Coordinates of C-alpha atoms and ligand atoms in Angstrom, one line a residue:
M1 CA -10.6 5.9 82.0
M2 CA -7.2 6.2 80.4
T3 CA -6.5 4.8 77.1
T4 CA -4.3 1.8 76.9
P5 CA -1.8 1.5 74.0
E6 CA -4.2 -1.2 72.9
A7 CA -5.3 0.3 69.5
A8 CA -1.9 -0.5 68.0
D9 CA -1.8 -4.3 67.7
P10 CA 1.6 -5.7 68.5
P11 CA 2.9 -7.5 65.4
A12 CA 1.9 -11.2 65.8
G13 CA 4.0 -13.8 64.2
I14 CA 5.8 -17.0 64.7
H15 CA 8.7 -15.1 66.2
S16 CA 6.8 -13.9 69.2
L17 CA 5.8 -17.5 70.0
W18 CA 9.3 -18.5 69.4
R19 CA 10.6 -16.0 71.9
L20 CA 8.7 -17.8 74.6
R21 CA 10.4 -21.1 73.8
G22 CA 12.6 -20.8 76.9
Y23 CA 9.6 -21.8 79.0
L24 CA 9.5 -25.2 77.2
R25 CA 13.2 -26.0 78.1
P26 CA 12.6 -27.4 81.6
H27 CA 10.0 -29.7 80.1
V28 CA 12.1 -31.1 77.2
A29 CA 12.2 -34.6 78.7
A30 CA 8.5 -34.7 79.3
L31 CA 7.8 -33.3 75.8
S32 CA 10.1 -35.9 74.2
I33 CA 8.3 -38.8 75.9
M34 CA 5.0 -37.2 74.9
A35 CA 6.1 -36.8 71.3
A36 CA 7.5 -40.3 71.1
A37 CA 4.3 -41.8 72.6
A38 CA 2.2 -39.8 70.2
V39 CA 4.3 -40.8 67.1
A40 CA 4.2 -44.4 68.1
A41 CA 0.4 -44.2 68.5
V42 CA 0.1 -42.7 65.0
G43 CA 2.2 -45.6 63.7
L44 CA -0.2 -48.0 65.3
T45 CA -3.2 -46.2 63.9
I46 CA -1.7 -47.0 60.5
T47 CA -0.5 -50.5 61.2
I48 CA -3.8 -51.8 62.7
P49 CA -5.8 -51.4 59.4
L50 CA -2.9 -53.1 57.5
V51 CA -3.2 -56.1 59.9
T52 CA -7.0 -56.1 59.3
K53 CA -6.2 -56.2 55.6
A54 CA -3.9 -59.2 56.1
I55 CA -6.7 -61.0 58.1
I56 CA -9.3 -60.4 55.4
D57 CA -7.2 -61.2 52.4
G58 CA -5.5 -64.1 54.2
P59 CA -7.3 -66.4 56.7
I60 CA -10.8 -65.1 55.9
T61 CA -10.5 -65.4 52.1
D62 CA -8.7 -68.7 52.4
R63 CA -11.0 -69.9 55.2
D64 CA -7.8 -70.8 57.1
L65 CA -8.9 -70.4 60.7
G66 CA -5.5 -71.6 62.0
A67 CA -3.8 -68.4 60.8
L68 CA -6.6 -66.2 62.1
L69 CA -5.7 -66.6 65.8
P70 CA -2.2 -65.2 65.7
L71 CA -3.2 -62.3 63.4
G72 CA -6.3 -61.6 65.6
L73 CA -4.2 -61.6 68.7
L74 CA -1.7 -59.3 67.0
A75 CA -4.4 -56.8 66.1
L76 CA -5.8 -56.9 69.6
G77 CA -2.3 -56.4 71.2
L78 CA -1.6 -53.5 68.9
G79 CA -5.0 -51.9 69.9
V80 CA -4.2 -52.2 73.6
L81 CA -0.7 -50.8 73.0
E82 CA -2.2 -47.8 71.2
A83 CA -4.6 -47.1 74.0
F84 CA -1.7 -47.3 76.5
L85 CA 0.4 -44.9 74.4
I86 CA -2.4 -42.4 74.3
W87 CA -2.8 -42.6 78.0
V88 CA 1.0 -42.0 78.6
R89 CA 0.9 -39.0 76.3
R90 CA -2.1 -37.4 78.0
W91 CA -0.6 -38.0 81.5
V92 CA 2.8 -36.5 80.7
Q93 CA 1.2 -33.7 78.8
S94 CA -1.0 -32.4 81.6
N95 CA 1.8 -32.4 84.0
A96 CA 4.2 -30.5 81.9
V97 CA 1.7 -28.0 80.5
L98 CA 0.3 -26.7 83.8
G99 CA 3.8 -26.0 85.0
L100 CA 4.4 -24.0 81.9
E101 CA 1.5 -21.7 82.4
T102 CA 2.4 -21.1 86.0
E103 CA 5.9 -20.1 85.1
I104 CA 4.9 -17.5 82.5
R105 CA 2.3 -16.2 84.9
H106 CA 4.9 -15.9 87.7
D107 CA 7.2 -13.9 85.4
L108 CA 4.4 -11.7 84.2
Y109 CA 3.4 -10.8 87.8
E110 CA 7.0 -10.0 88.8
R111 CA 7.2 -7.8 85.7
L112 CA 4.0 -5.9 86.7
Q113 CA 5.5 -5.3 90.1
E114 CA 8.7 -3.9 88.5
L115 CA 7.1 -1.6 86.1
P116 CA 6.9 2.1 87.0
M117 CA 3.9 4.0 88.3
S118 CA 3.7 5.7 84.9
F119 CA 2.9 2.3 83.3
H120 CA 0.1 1.6 85.7
T121 CA -1.5 4.9 85.2
R122 CA -1.4 4.3 81.4
W123 CA -2.7 0.7 81.3
E124 CA -6.2 -0.3 82.3
S125 CA -6.2 -2.9 85.0
G126 CA -8.8 -4.9 83.0
Q127 CA -6.5 -5.2 80.1
L128 CA -3.7 -6.4 82.3
L129 CA -6.1 -8.9 83.8
S130 CA -7.1 -10.3 80.4
R131 CA -3.5 -10.7 79.4
A132 CA -2.6 -12.4 82.6
T133 CA -5.5 -14.9 82.3
Q134 CA -6.9 -15.4 78.8
D135 CA -3.7 -14.7 76.8
L136 CA -1.8 -17.1 79.0
S137 CA -4.4 -19.8 78.7
S138 CA -4.4 -19.5 74.9
I139 CA -0.6 -20.0 74.9
R140 CA -1.0 -22.9 77.3
R141 CA -3.6 -24.5 75.0
F142 CA -1.4 -24.2 72.0
A143 CA 1.9 -25.3 73.7
G144 CA 0.2 -28.2 75.5
F145 CA -2.2 -29.4 72.8
G146 CA -1.9 -27.5 69.5
L147 CA 1.8 -27.6 68.9
L148 CA 1.9 -31.4 69.3
F149 CA -1.1 -32.1 67.2
L150 CA 0.0 -29.7 64.5
V151 CA 3.1 -31.8 64.0
L152 CA 1.3 -35.1 64.5
N153 CA -1.6 -34.4 62.3
I154 CA 0.6 -33.2 59.4
L155 CA 2.7 -36.4 60.0
Q156 CA -0.4 -38.6 60.0
V157 CA -2.0 -37.0 57.0
T158 CA 1.3 -37.3 55.0
V159 CA 2.0 -40.9 55.9
V160 CA -1.6 -42.1 55.6
T161 CA -1.9 -40.4 52.2
G162 CA 1.3 -42.1 51.1
V163 CA 0.0 -45.5 52.2
L164 CA -3.3 -44.9 50.5
L165 CA -1.5 -43.9 47.2
H166 CA 0.5 -47.1 47.6
L167 CA -2.6 -49.3 48.2
Y168 CA -4.6 -48.0 45.2
W169 CA -3.3 -44.9 43.6
P170 CA -6.5 -43.6 41.8
L171 CA -8.4 -43.5 45.1
G172 CA -5.4 -42.2 46.9
L173 CA -5.4 -39.3 44.6
V174 CA -9.0 -38.6 45.4
V175 CA -8.2 -38.5 49.1
A176 CA -5.1 -36.3 48.5
A177 CA -7.2 -33.9 46.4
T178 CA -9.7 -33.4 49.2
T179 CA -7.0 -32.1 51.5
V180 CA -6.4 -29.1 49.2
P181 CA -9.8 -27.4 49.8
V182 CA -9.6 -28.3 53.5
V183 CA -6.2 -26.6 53.9
W184 CA -7.4 -23.6 51.8
L185 CA -10.5 -23.3 54.0
S186 CA -8.4 -23.6 57.1
M187 CA -6.2 -20.7 56.1
R188 CA -9.1 -18.5 55.4
F189 CA -10.9 -19.5 58.5
E190 CA -7.8 -19.0 60.6
K191 CA -7.4 -15.4 59.4
A192 CA -11.0 -14.4 60.0
Y193 CA -11.1 -16.2 63.3
V194 CA -8.0 -14.4 64.6
V195 CA -9.5 -11.0 63.9
V196 CA -12.8 -11.8 65.7
S197 CA -11.2 -13.6 68.6
R198 CA -8.9 -10.7 69.1
R199 CA -11.9 -8.4 69.3
V200 CA -13.5 -10.8 71.8
Q201 CA -10.4 -10.7 74.0
D202 CA -10.2 -6.9 73.9
E203 CA -13.9 -6.6 74.7
Q204 CA -13.5 -9.0 77.5
G205 CA -10.8 -6.7 78.8
D206 CA -13.1 -3.7 78.6
L207 CA -15.8 -5.5 80.4
A208 CA -13.4 -6.6 83.1
T209 CA -12.3 -3.0 83.5
R210 CA -15.9 -1.8 83.9
A211 CA -16.8 -4.6 86.3
E212 CA -13.8 -3.7 88.4
E213 CA -14.5 0.0 88.4
G214 CA -18.1 -0.7 89.3
A215 CA -17.0 -2.8 92.3
V216 CA -14.3 -0.6 93.5
G217 CA -16.2 2.6 93.0
I218 CA -19.5 1.3 94.3
R219 CA -19.8 3.9 97.0
V220 CA -19.3 6.8 94.7
I221 CA -21.7 5.3 92.2
K222 CA -24.4 4.8 94.8
S223 CA -24.0 8.1 96.5
F224 CA -24.4 10.0 93.2
G225 CA -27.3 7.8 92.3
R226 CA -25.5 6.7 89.1
S227 CA -26.2 3.0 89.4
E228 CA -28.5 3.1 86.4
H229 CA -26.0 5.0 84.2
V230 CA -23.2 2.7 85.2
S231 CA -25.4 -0.4 84.6
E232 CA -26.3 0.9 81.2
Q233 CA -22.6 1.3 80.3
Y234 CA -21.9 -2.2 81.6
E235 CA -24.9 -3.6 79.7
A236 CA -23.7 -1.9 76.5
A237 CA -20.2 -3.4 76.8
A238 CA -21.7 -6.8 77.6
R239 CA -24.0 -6.6 74.6
T240 CA -21.1 -5.7 72.3
L241 CA -19.1 -8.7 73.7
Y242 CA -22.2 -10.9 73.1
A243 CA -22.5 -9.8 69.5
T244 CA -18.8 -10.3 68.8
S245 CA -18.8 -13.7 70.5
M246 CA -21.8 -14.7 68.4
D247 CA -19.9 -13.7 65.2
K248 CA -17.1 -15.9 66.4
V249 CA -19.5 -18.8 67.0
R250 CA -21.2 -18.4 63.6
L251 CA -17.8 -18.3 61.9
S252 CA -16.7 -21.5 63.5
A253 CA -20.1 -23.2 62.9
R254 CA -19.8 -22.5 59.1
F255 CA -16.3 -23.7 59.0
F256 CA -16.9 -26.9 60.8
T257 CA -19.8 -27.8 58.6
F258 CA -17.6 -27.5 55.5
L259 CA -14.9 -29.5 57.3
E260 CA -17.4 -32.4 58.0
V261 CA -18.8 -32.3 54.5
I262 CA -15.6 -32.7 52.6
P263 CA -14.2 -35.9 54.2
N264 CA -17.7 -37.5 54.1
C265 CA -18.0 -36.8 50.4
A266 CA -14.6 -38.5 50.1
V267 CA -15.8 -41.6 52.0
V268 CA -18.8 -41.9 49.6
I269 CA -16.6 -41.6 46.5
V270 CA -14.1 -44.1 47.9
L271 CA -16.9 -46.6 48.8
L272 CA -18.5 -46.4 45.4
S273 CA -15.4 -46.5 43.2
G274 CA -13.7 -48.9 45.6
A275 CA -16.6 -51.4 45.2
I276 CA -16.3 -51.1 41.5
G277 CA -12.5 -51.6 41.8
V278 CA -13.0 -54.8 43.9
G279 CA -15.6 -56.0 41.3
K280 CA -13.0 -55.6 38.5
G281 CA -10.3 -57.2 40.6
L282 CA -8.2 -54.0 40.8
L283 CA -8.0 -54.3 44.6
T284 CA -8.8 -56.9 47.2
P285 CA -11.7 -56.6 49.7
G286 CA -9.1 -56.4 52.4
E287 CA -7.4 -53.5 50.7
L288 CA -10.7 -51.7 50.4
V289 CA -11.5 -52.2 54.1
A290 CA -8.0 -51.0 55.1
F291 CA -8.4 -48.1 52.7
I292 CA -11.7 -47.0 54.3
T293 CA -10.4 -47.5 57.8
L294 CA -7.4 -45.4 57.0
L295 CA -9.5 -42.7 55.3
L296 CA -11.7 -42.5 58.4
S297 CA -8.7 -42.2 60.6
L298 CA -7.8 -39.1 58.6
V299 CA -11.1 -37.3 59.2
W300 CA -10.2 -36.0 62.6
P301 CA -6.6 -34.9 61.9
V302 CA -7.7 -33.1 58.8
A303 CA -10.7 -31.5 60.4
S304 CA -8.8 -30.3 63.4
L305 CA -6.0 -28.9 61.4
G306 CA -7.9 -25.7 60.9
V307 CA -8.7 -25.3 64.6
I308 CA -5.1 -26.0 65.4
L309 CA -3.9 -23.4 62.9
A310 CA -6.4 -20.9 64.4
M311 CA -5.1 -21.9 67.9
A312 CA -1.6 -21.3 66.7
Q313 CA -2.5 -17.9 65.4
E314 CA -4.3 -17.0 68.6
A315 CA -1.3 -18.1 70.6
M316 CA 0.9 -15.9 68.5
T317 CA -1.3 -12.9 69.1
S318 CA -1.4 -13.7 72.8
S319 CA 2.3 -14.1 73.1
A320 CA 2.8 -10.8 71.2
R321 CA 0.4 -9.2 73.8
I322 CA 2.3 -10.7 76.7
L323 CA 5.7 -9.8 75.2
E324 CA 4.5 -6.2 74.9
I325 CA 4.4 -6.1 78.6
F326 CA 7.8 -7.9 79.0
D327 CA 9.3 -5.5 76.5
I328 CA 8.4 -2.2 78.2
E329 CA 11.7 -0.7 79.4
P330 CA 11.1 0.2 83.0
D331 CA 12.0 3.9 83.2
I332 CA 12.8 3.6 86.9
V333 CA 15.8 1.4 87.1
G334 CA 17.7 1.1 90.4
G335 CA 21.3 2.1 90.7
T336 CA 24.0 0.1 92.4
Q337 CA 25.0 2.3 95.3
T338 CA 24.2 1.7 98.9
I339 CA 24.8 4.0 101.9
A340 CA 26.8 2.1 104.5
E341 CA 25.8 4.3 107.5
P342 CA 22.8 6.2 106.4
R343 CA 22.0 9.4 108.4
G344 CA 18.9 10.4 106.5
H345 CA 20.0 13.7 105.1
L346 CA 17.3 14.5 102.5
R347 CA 17.8 17.3 100.0
F348 CA 15.7 18.5 97.0
E349 CA 17.9 20.4 94.7
G350 CA 16.2 22.4 91.9
V351 CA 13.6 19.6 91.6
E352 CA 11.4 19.9 88.6
F353 CA 8.6 17.5 87.7
A354 CA 6.0 17.3 84.9
F355 CA 3.7 14.4 84.0
P356 CA 4.6 12.9 80.6
D357 CA 1.5 14.0 78.8
S358 CA 1.1 17.4 80.3
D359 CA 2.9 20.6 79.4
E360 CA 2.2 22.3 82.7
P361 CA 5.0 21.3 85.2
V362 CA 3.9 20.4 88.7
L363 CA 7.2 21.3 90.3
R364 CA 9.3 24.0 88.9
G365 CA 12.5 24.1 91.0
V366 CA 12.0 22.9 94.5
D367 CA 14.9 23.5 96.9
L368 CA 14.5 22.0 100.3
E369 CA 16.9 20.5 102.8
I370 CA 15.9 18.3 105.7
R371 CA 18.8 17.5 108.0
P372 CA 19.2 14.1 109.7
G373 CA 16.6 13.8 112.5
E374 CA 14.8 16.9 111.5
T375 CA 11.1 17.0 110.6
V376 CA 9.7 19.4 108.0
A377 CA 6.0 19.9 107.4
L378 CA 5.0 20.5 103.8
V379 CA 2.0 22.8 103.4
G380 CA 0.3 23.8 100.1
A381 CA -3.0 24.2 98.5
T382 CA -4.8 21.2 97.0
G383 CA -3.2 20.2 93.7
S384 CA 0.0 22.2 94.5
G385 CA 2.1 19.0 94.1
K386 CA 2.6 17.9 97.7
T387 CA 1.9 14.2 96.9
V388 CA 4.1 14.3 93.8
L389 CA 6.9 15.8 95.8
T390 CA 6.7 13.1 98.5
A391 CA 6.5 10.4 95.8
L392 CA 9.9 11.5 94.4
V393 CA 11.7 10.3 97.5
P394 CA 11.0 6.6 97.2
R395 CA 11.1 7.0 93.4
L396 CA 7.5 6.2 92.7
F397 CA 8.1 8.9 90.1
D398 CA 11.4 10.3 88.9
V399 CA 12.3 14.0 88.8
T400 CA 12.3 15.5 85.3
G401 CA 14.9 18.1 86.4
G402 CA 17.2 18.7 89.4
R403 CA 17.8 15.9 91.9
V404 CA 16.8 14.4 95.2
T405 CA 19.6 13.2 97.4
I406 CA 20.0 11.2 100.5
D407 CA 23.2 11.7 102.4
G408 CA 24.5 13.4 99.2
V409 CA 23.7 10.5 96.9
D410 CA 21.2 11.0 94.1
V411 CA 18.3 8.6 94.8
R412 CA 18.6 7.4 91.2
E413 CA 22.0 6.0 91.9
L414 CA 20.8 4.0 94.9
D415 CA 19.8 0.4 94.7
L416 CA 16.0 0.4 94.7
G417 CA 15.6 -2.1 97.5
H418 CA 18.1 -0.2 99.6
L419 CA 16.4 3.1 98.9
R420 CA 13.0 1.7 99.8
S421 CA 14.4 0.3 103.1
L422 CA 15.7 3.8 103.9
V423 CA 12.4 5.5 103.1
A424 CA 9.0 4.5 104.4
T425 CA 5.8 6.2 103.2
A426 CA 2.2 6.3 104.3
F427 CA -0.4 7.9 102.1
E428 CA -3.7 9.6 102.6
E429 CA -5.6 6.8 101.0
P430 CA -3.6 3.8 102.1
T431 CA -4.1 0.5 100.4
L432 CA -4.6 -2.5 102.6
F433 CA -4.2 -5.8 101.0
S434 CA -6.6 -8.7 101.4
M435 CA -4.6 -10.4 104.1
S436 CA -4.4 -10.4 107.8
A437 CA -3.8 -7.1 109.7
R438 CA -0.5 -8.5 110.8
E439 CA 0.6 -9.3 107.3
N440 CA -0.4 -5.8 106.2
L441 CA 1.7 -4.3 109.0
T442 CA 4.8 -6.3 108.4
L443 CA 4.8 -5.7 104.7
G444 CA 8.0 -3.6 105.0
R445 CA 9.6 -5.7 107.7
A446 CA 8.7 -9.4 107.6
D447 CA 11.1 -10.1 110.5
A448 CA 9.4 -7.7 113.0
T449 CA 8.9 -9.1 116.4
D450 CA 5.6 -9.1 118.3
A451 CA 7.0 -6.4 120.6
E452 CA 7.9 -4.2 117.7
V453 CA 4.5 -4.7 116.1
E454 CA 2.9 -3.6 119.4
Q455 CA 5.1 -0.6 119.6
A456 CA 4.2 0.5 116.1
L457 CA 0.5 0.0 116.8
D458 CA 0.9 2.1 119.9
V459 CA 2.5 5.0 118.0
A460 CA -0.2 4.9 115.4
Q461 CA -3.0 4.5 118.1
A462 CA -4.1 1.5 116.2
D463 CA -4.8 -0.8 119.2
F464 CA -8.3 -1.2 117.7
V465 CA -6.9 -4.2 115.8
H466 CA -6.9 -6.1 119.0
D467 CA -10.7 -5.6 119.2
L468 CA -11.2 -7.0 115.7
P469 CA -12.9 -10.5 115.7
W470 CA -9.6 -12.4 115.3
G471 CA -7.3 -9.7 116.5
L472 CA -4.2 -9.3 114.4
D473 CA -5.1 -12.3 112.3
T474 CA -8.3 -10.7 111.1
R475 CA -8.3 -10.4 107.3
V476 CA -8.7 -6.8 106.2
G477 CA -8.5 -5.1 102.9
E478 CA -10.8 -5.3 99.9
Q479 CA -12.0 -8.8 100.5
G480 CA -11.8 -8.6 104.3
L481 CA -13.3 -6.6 107.1
S482 CA -14.0 -3.0 106.1
L483 CA -12.1 -0.5 108.2
S484 CA -12.9 3.1 108.5
G485 CA -10.7 5.7 106.7
G486 CA -9.1 6.7 109.9
Q487 CA -8.4 3.1 110.9
R488 CA -6.8 2.4 107.6
Q489 CA -4.7 5.5 107.9
R490 CA -3.5 4.4 111.4
L491 CA -2.6 0.9 110.1
A492 CA -0.7 2.4 107.3
L493 CA 1.1 4.7 109.7
A494 CA 1.9 1.7 111.9
R495 CA 3.2 -0.1 108.8
A496 CA 5.5 2.8 108.0
V497 CA 6.8 3.2 111.5
L498 CA 7.4 -0.5 111.9
A499 CA 9.7 -0.4 108.9
Q500 CA 12.0 1.7 111.0
P501 CA 13.1 3.9 108.2
K502 CA 15.8 6.6 108.2
I503 CA 13.3 8.9 106.4
L504 CA 9.6 8.8 107.2
V505 CA 7.3 10.4 104.6
L506 CA 3.7 11.0 105.6
D507 CA 1.4 12.3 102.9
D508 CA -1.6 13.6 104.8
T509 CA -1.7 10.4 106.7
L510 CA -3.6 11.8 109.7
S511 CA -6.4 13.6 107.7
A512 CA -9.2 11.2 108.6
L513 CA -8.4 11.0 112.3
D514 CA -10.6 12.8 114.9
V515 CA -8.9 15.5 116.9
H516 CA -8.5 13.4 120.0
T517 CA -6.9 10.4 118.2
E518 CA -4.8 12.7 116.2
K519 CA -3.4 14.3 119.3
L520 CA -2.5 10.9 120.7
V521 CA -0.9 9.8 117.4
E522 CA 1.0 13.1 117.3
E523 CA 2.4 12.7 120.8
A524 CA 3.6 9.2 120.0
L525 CA 4.9 10.2 116.6
Q526 CA 7.0 12.9 118.2
R527 CA 9.1 10.1 119.8
V528 CA 9.5 8.3 116.5
L529 CA 10.4 11.5 114.7
A530 CA 13.0 12.5 117.3
D531 CA 15.6 10.3 115.6
T532 CA 14.1 9.9 112.1
T533 CA 14.1 12.4 109.3
G534 CA 10.5 13.4 108.6
L535 CA 8.7 14.9 105.7
I536 CA 5.1 15.4 106.6
V537 CA 2.4 16.8 104.4
A538 CA 0.0 18.7 106.7
H539 CA -3.3 20.4 106.5
R540 CA -3.8 21.2 110.2
A541 CA -1.9 23.4 112.6
S542 CA -1.7 20.5 115.0
T543 CA 0.2 18.4 112.5
V544 CA 2.4 21.3 111.6
L545 CA 3.4 21.6 115.2
L546 CA 5.1 18.2 115.0
A547 CA 7.7 19.6 112.7
D548 CA 10.8 21.6 113.4
R549 CA 10.2 23.8 110.3
V550 CA 7.4 24.4 107.8
A551 CA 7.8 24.7 104.1
L552 CA 5.2 26.3 101.9
L553 CA 4.7 24.9 98.4
Q554 CA 3.3 27.4 95.9
D555 CA 3.4 27.5 92.2
G556 CA 5.8 24.5 92.0
R557 CA 8.3 26.1 94.3
I558 CA 9.1 26.2 98.0
T559 CA 8.4 29.9 98.6
H560 CA 8.8 30.1 102.4
V561 CA 10.5 28.0 105.0
G562 CA 10.2 28.9 108.7
D563 CA 8.5 28.3 112.0
H564 CA 4.7 28.0 112.1
R565 CA 4.1 31.2 114.1
E566 CA 6.5 33.2 112.0
L567 CA 4.8 32.1 108.7
L568 CA 1.4 32.7 110.2
A569 CA 2.4 36.3 111.0
T570 CA 4.2 37.1 107.8
V571 CA 2.8 35.1 104.9
P572 CA -0.9 35.7 104.0
A573 CA -1.0 32.6 101.7
Y574 CA 0.0 30.5 104.7
R575 CA -2.6 32.2 106.9
D576 CA -5.2 31.3 104.3
L577 CA -4.3 27.7 104.4
L578 CA -3.8 27.1 108.1
G579 CA -4.9 30.3 109.9
S580 CA -8.5 29.4 110.6
D581 CA -7.7 25.8 111.3
A582 CA -8.3 26.0 115.1
D583 CA -12.0 26.9 114.6
L584 CA -12.8 24.2 112.0
P585 CA -15.1 21.4 113.1
V586 CA -13.4 18.0 112.7
L587 CA -15.2 15.0 111.3
E588 CA -15.7 12.0 113.5
D589 CA -13.5 9.1 112.6
E590 CA -15.7 6.0 113.1
V591 CA -17.7 6.1 109.9
P592 CA -17.1 2.7 108.3
A593 CA -15.4 2.9 105.0
Ligands
ADP601 N1 -1.2 10.7 87.2 C1 -1.3 12.0 86.9 N2 -1.2 12.5 85.6 C2 -1.3 13.8 85.3 N3 -1.4 14.8 86.3 C3 -1.5 14.4 87.6 C4 -1.4 13.0 88.0 N4 -1.5 12.9 89.3 C5 -1.6 14.2 89.8 N5 -1.6 15.1 88.7 C6 -1.7 16.6 88.8 O1 -0.5 17.0 89.5 C7 -0.8 18.1 90.3 C8 -0.3 17.9 91.7 O2 -1.0 16.8 92.3 P1 -0.8 16.3 93.8 O3 0.7 16.2 94.0 O4 -1.6 15.1 94.0 O5 -1.4 17.6 94.6 P2 -1.6 17.7 96.2 O6 -1.1 16.4 96.8 O7 -0.7 18.9 96.6 O8 -3.0 18.0 96.4 C9 -2.3 18.3 90.3 O9 -2.6 19.4 89.4 C10 -2.8 17.0 89.7 O10 -3.9 17.2 88.9
MG602 MG1 -2.1 15.0 97.9

């Protein structure tokens, strides 16, 4: 498992949340309606107790039932209006907020697709997963709920406290005084809560990574009898997460208890001294009732202020974590050039390559020319850098020295989409996506006709797809029907062929095929390669024979280029790699993957 640049927390602050404000823009109208409805509802929360006061001090005290009816109807009407406004607010809110989350998620996914291979080798997929899910929902919770109530609650607390001070200032002061410890407590809670919830998020990311590795690597784990070891590791990570989550729960529990206690104490004090005040004639019974109703209306806004502050902090951390991904400068950026009439003339000129965190270069000066329509087989020991060399053509990696050109143009100056339409690759361990066989095949050419699909299947000897339960519509890939290694390779080959590239790169694509199938594929491939430039990594003499020339990769350089027979006769290293090939037994293909 690689380390993720996770240890260094991105600086969280208002500014990171502020940078995501653009996502709110399309929802400004909805947000305004929402805010207006919410402010009006707060206004009514304050008005209704004042009407109650008027009823108690007026018609009830005077026993004037004639005046009771209009005031009662007013109170009732205001109550209904308040309920309606709350409904409007909720309805608009849920519509706007879900859209917001979808939009950020969309951009994040696009970004992940753009980022270079080097990024994906550095970052654990579990961490990406947790950012794309939990961090986004914490932003959504804040944007859709927290932000509004942060403003509303502060507004309500301020206005109500003002009204209370106006009604009877000594008790108003008591109420105002209780907000001080609550705010102080909120701040402290918020800080501790952020630390622990951040830990929970990270640990959830770790656990997701382990679960994913366990699922993807299940065959390896089983075959090495490591299930127990892997389960223990998973268990340990799950226990850590449990302990941290419990810390989080305990912290919230303590906080909420205090938050409940403080307003309740305030109610008791207000009731007692209020009753004395009414007895002494300092305030009317109606005023006391209004006072207590208003005080009770404050309990929730004050109590939730802390949670909302914590939510705000969480959203800030989350937006910092998401911006961290948005801020990565893609080191592979496409150029602007396109080749009007591509011929497929591929050249490696003094190509050097080293992985960022290793001192030992993989390629130390590769010179190789493949002329339009020519096919070159690349032969080299395991780990000699064949895969890396082939990956330089579609720019999955970039050279660290020298250059790769197509028709004389450096691949780094070509538009990336254009480059990848010129070059098609098929790898030894091809990835099939969880979609139908047809969708997998037409990944590089969505507009391919049925006839073209058939032709490509034919070249790759992949007619087996017709025998799948639903033919080409059978879902394959991780969540679909399991295909054998050889079947997957053949589908990947068909996918590359279907793309009708000028340059076809095959990295050991035929390695899992049985001799018979391989022979058929090679015969058909020969036709495709006749007018396509080919770079084919080969391990077997039969594959090498597809090529016009063979290049031997040794110690990061192409040491020999020539014809198979010639190299066999003159180069001992080549003989070691391919010489005894004809006698080797070949594995059967049809073992399910
Ligand atoms: N992501 C990576 N980070 C660091 N080193 C790598 C990475 N991928 C491959 N290598 C190293 O680069 C060398 C060449 O690998 P590769 O091109 O896959 O060899 P081949 O395809 O010839 O078997 C190997 O020594 C391998 O260990
Ligand atoms: Mg390889």
